[in-house]
Amino acid sequence: MKSENLMRMRVLGMMRVLVIVLLGALGSAAQAGDKWEISGIGGASFYPDLKASGGNPLRAAKFGFFDGITAGAVVAQTGGGHWGGEFHYLFQTNNMRLRAAEGASGSADFGAQSHAVHYDVLLYATRKEARVRPFVAAGPGFKAYQTSGQERAFQPLNNIVVLSRENDVKFLVSAGGGVKVRLAKGAQVRLDVRDYVTGIPKNFTAFPGVKLSGQFHNFVATGGIGVVF
Amino acid sequence: MSGVRLFLMLALGVGATAPAATFGRAYPLLGEFSDLALDEPRSLLYLSNFTAGRIDVWNLNSGSLEAPIRVGINPSSVALFPDGKSLLILNFTSPSAFVVNLETRAVQTLAIPPVADAAGVPVPANLNLPRAVAFGSDGAALIITSHQLLRYDPASGLIAVLVPQLGPLLGALPVPQPTFPPEILNARMAVSEDRNTIFVVGSFQPTLHFAFYYDVPTRRLVSRCASAVSSPVRFASIARDGLKFMGGGVLFDRQLRVLADFVPSGQLPIKVAPTTVSAPPPNAPPPRPEAVIGGTEFSRDGATIFASLVDPTARDGPPLLYVLDSDNLTVRERILIPDRLFGKMVSNAAGTKLYALSEAGLTVLPIGELAVAPRLAPGQDIIGFRFNVCSKLPTTVTFEVVNLGAGSVPFSLSTDMVGLRLEPSFGTTPATITATFDPEKLNNVRGTALGTIRITGASAVNVAESVRVVANLQDTDQRGTIFPQRGTLRDVLIDDARQRFYLLDSERNRLLVFDLNDFSLRRTVRTGYFPLHLATTRDQKRLLVTNAQSETISVINLETLEFEGFVYCPCSAYPRSIAFSTNATLAITAVDRPRTFRTADNQTSVQLVVTEGRVNRVDLARHVVVEPAASLGIFINDVSPRSLLTATPNGALILIGEDAGLAKMYEADSDTFVLARAISDRPLRGGVAATDAGLYNAGAVMLGSSLIPLAEFRDSPDEHIGLVFTGNQIVRTLKPATGGGSGLITRVDAGTLQSVRAVKLAEAPLGFPEDQPLRRSLSGTSDGRLFVLLSGSGFEVVPGSFDAFVSPPVARSVVNAASSTGPVAPGSLISIFGDNLAPLTSRAGAAPLPTFLADTCLTVNNVPVPLLFLSPGQINAQLPFEVTGNATLIIHAPGGVSDPFAFDTATAAPALFQSNFGGQASPPLPIILRAFNQEPVTVSNPARRGDVLVLFGNGLGRVSPPLASGAAAPAGALFRTVAQPAVTIGGRPAEVLFSGLAPGFVGLNQLNIVVPPDAPLGFGVALQISSGGVTSETVLARVAAELER
């Protein structure tokens, strides 16, 4: 089976799980008489580099993603108490990068983007009647990494890490917080900060004898505006 | 004959009666014609019938004569009034003109006013006769009479005198036969399209010829020289924009500087002073004028000049129309026309037809249809055959014969080359001709035999360029590599700093820039007309080229190799040689001057034109050559026009060698000529060279610091050709004075000045043409590493080690060039390792590969081996397709002949070539490209399942159809291997789409395969090729999963 089809099926499967979770939450919220929020969000996305090293002689490189921008949507369930839940979708444009570390020189980049979906449970500091509602959030999800770059025969540092034209889906854990501020009846703005943690997608292919270590922490700061009903 | 061709021939009026086709049509008319005027609105042409005393009226539509305008005089010139209503007709025999109303045919007489001479004495009316007329943009006519220049204003009817004492012009009746009106009239005019410029040419005396123009808006006469050119000028034309003029065969710019003085013969016309002069017999008719005869006209866009120019001394041959570049008169084409043109030629407004006076009467040339007219041409202008001790079998070369026009043209070929067979020798274009040369016909005479192949066709309207044939026979005791080059080469100079060398070609007016490392042509730079000698400025930033039949010196920027502009010479001074000192820059110019000679009995004086040489200074800042000083220090400034200049490397001195056996020396420090000596009792032939150490050379004479002859080479039966000082070495070349042979290159012992260690050349150095007995024909790098010399077929490169002792060659191994291991297969590329295999490192140029390179050749089983690369320790070559089984290699090198070296061959010996891809891959990678992106397979560009891969390898054996050894596989055909190889990737069989020769390469195999869908994934997947029971070494490549795109 072709790898992209495989990835698409995986994403669809995960979306299905999340939609079921969301629908369940919506059903229970409707029974409880909770309010709902739909927001559009946008912001910036940053990744600290990871390190690859190995080979004989030892060579090393830092790999990761360039800073990028992100945009997405939030569907939130706002209960009467301090708890809530949110379904997030985020599209991110962060090109892949590779930079020399010890024993090597050069740098490389490769076009890439990602789609992330996750469900967060929110713990608010104030009740829903408050105008300002700080919160902390955490939850699971999935992130699909995609590439758009062209393979190059002589990619620098390809004896350490190859930036490959591959697609991959990784489980993610979201953790962070934010604040929601009601502007008027039915309207609110929100600020969020998240750390999305995933494993290393296979877009980064280690040259034999080289080890890729760590997990990607994707720090995303977003602002958004939405309606509450 | 095809219908299309028949239609074309009829449309072009081609070949009605002539045995060969001609372009255009000649209309025989009764009478001799002096001028014509085109009246396009009426579709009429007015022809002034000089002998019949009438104006013949030619209908352009019907192509026939209408009722003439009878004037009863000898009409010298006609011009249409600007309003087109009247025609002005000049009377050759009386000071009058006629104005003819073209509607009513009413004739009005116009009297030319009397003229007085400088002393105020009236000139008899019969001596002030009108010769030529043209109307300007102000509506007035400019009339030149035999004494005056007049302005006739039709509005007022007044005639004003612009120049009262212009003449007298030559020309009086009766004249000897056959003399045509243009030769009698001695004044012609041409007017620009906007009528603001009227160009006038003519002759006052047999030796005083003028060219000026009248600027109509400012009413100003612009002239430059008392005698504009050295020969009579009988016809004139002007570019539409008025910025260039043609007077006879001379091209002038707007400042009336001579840009080109056309010589149909291609030889410099040197008019030598006679040793004895005899008086003409009593009552002898005057000699015929030595004017270039014909006619010229500019194209509408100004880029082309159509010219029929016949050297008065060579009237034989068919009438021709030259198609010339308008900047330097380079001949683009020679068109056969039905009649010899004599005088005025005009173009219609659309620029599609030329109407010209001709011997028969009128010739019409439909130049708008020239592009489709049948014109034959060879696909290449030179073909070469090379033979050597390893290869003496008949060899074939192919070339094309094409039609530059529309459709196909029948042609036939003929050659003067003994031993050359052409198949087919006739046919229809386009055609591929196979030329086969049998070296037996060279009779073992080593060196180069030259010949030509003529292309003719009954329906072709051009003189097709001939194909030059070069057949060279070289043995290993001959040094040098020849590079056949078409053209007439005049000078050669090595530029050490830029690793290139320059050649001048006077046939095509260009500077050729070659790479000093691979001897490939890097650039062609246009020069002025007839480039003869070149020199670089002291700062080495510019190259100056003397254009010997013009008043210009081309300046070429050596950084950009762009033409920067001209340095202009004084009036009528044509530059021949140039040299730069640390003080002055000197140039030799040739000037034609009238000189009076006394007959042997001292009773009669005869005036003749003689070409004289002068030494001029060049002012580079102002871009001019200044007028020559009367003296060169204490010496008269009079040198041979064939002199050659050279400066010492440090620029302290400039040496002049003169063909008459003289030498002169300019000293930069004192800024004057300090020496002038007769150095030989024989004419000098050769070059001129100088060192900083007080040793000089002129011709075959070696000179000391005071220009005292130290030695003279007397080389019978050989002839001294060139000499060069490089570092502390002296090297010179010789050629057999008569007959064939390969010539010699030899060192000269600096102490004894005797030639030592002479070695045979690959071909004889180029001899001297009559017009250039002194020229540089040999140049060397400053370290003596390499010499370039002009040779019979072009140029020749000789290594500085030409006379070094070399040990016999020894072969030690023969391996597959891709894998560096055995075995090897027929047609594959092989590497031979050993000692003293070749005297120097050398690479073959373009395919087909030579079998003789760097004085080395080899055979395998007596079959000559095509060579790619030679060095003392390694030879890369193609094993001939003919070789099978056990093979024996023999190497012929300057050190001698190797012992036979035996090795085995297999039907196939597959291997993949590896490359570091310009330093990007380390270690080298097998050359495997992904068809998807045409990039090599690497870890970051993996072969993906389903990908088509292109593999470049070696040793897949014979091909079908068969291909000659040494030949590149043509791009238009596929040559598949006879044995089908099998390819596996990770042990899985890959589909082989193609196995054969890579197009455009010699001996290189190409395999197109598909990566199996079940190929294992990984960074080091094994790839192998098997053929003929032999499996290649394993190469590793990254294979990745298929990617959906």
PDB file of N, CA, C and O in Angstrom, chain B residues 346 804 969 1031:
ATOM      1  N   VAL B 346      20.065  50.602 -58.075  1.00  0.00           N
ATOM      2  CA  VAL B 346      19.127  51.179 -57.117  1.00  0.00           C
ATOM      3  C   VAL B 346      18.158  50.104 -56.661  1.00  0.00           C
ATOM      4  O   VAL B 346      17.899  49.128 -57.362  1.00  0.00           O
ATOM      5  N   ALA B 804      62.869  16.050 -26.638  1.00  0.00           N
ATOM      6  CA  ALA B 804      63.368  15.343 -25.451  1.00  0.00           C
ATOM      7  C   ALA B 804      63.516  13.855 -25.736  1.00  0.00           C
ATOM      8  O   ALA B 804      62.747  13.271 -26.503  1.00  0.00           O
ATOM      9  N   ALA B 969      27.950   7.505 -30.466  1.00  0.00           N
ATOM     10  CA  ALA B 969      26.627   7.016 -30.863  1.00  0.00           C
ATOM     11  C   ALA B 969      25.774   8.219 -31.222  1.00  0.00           C
ATOM     12  O   ALA B 969      25.623   9.133 -30.417  1.00  0.00           O
ATOM     13  N   THR B1031      29.582 -11.243 -14.292  1.00  0.00           N
ATOM     14  CA  THR B1031      28.786 -10.389 -13.411  1.00  0.00           C
ATOM     15  C   THR B1031      29.652  -9.249 -12.896  1.00  0.00           C
ATOM     16  O   THR B1031      30.812  -9.459 -12.516  1.00  0.00           O
TER      17      THR B1031
END
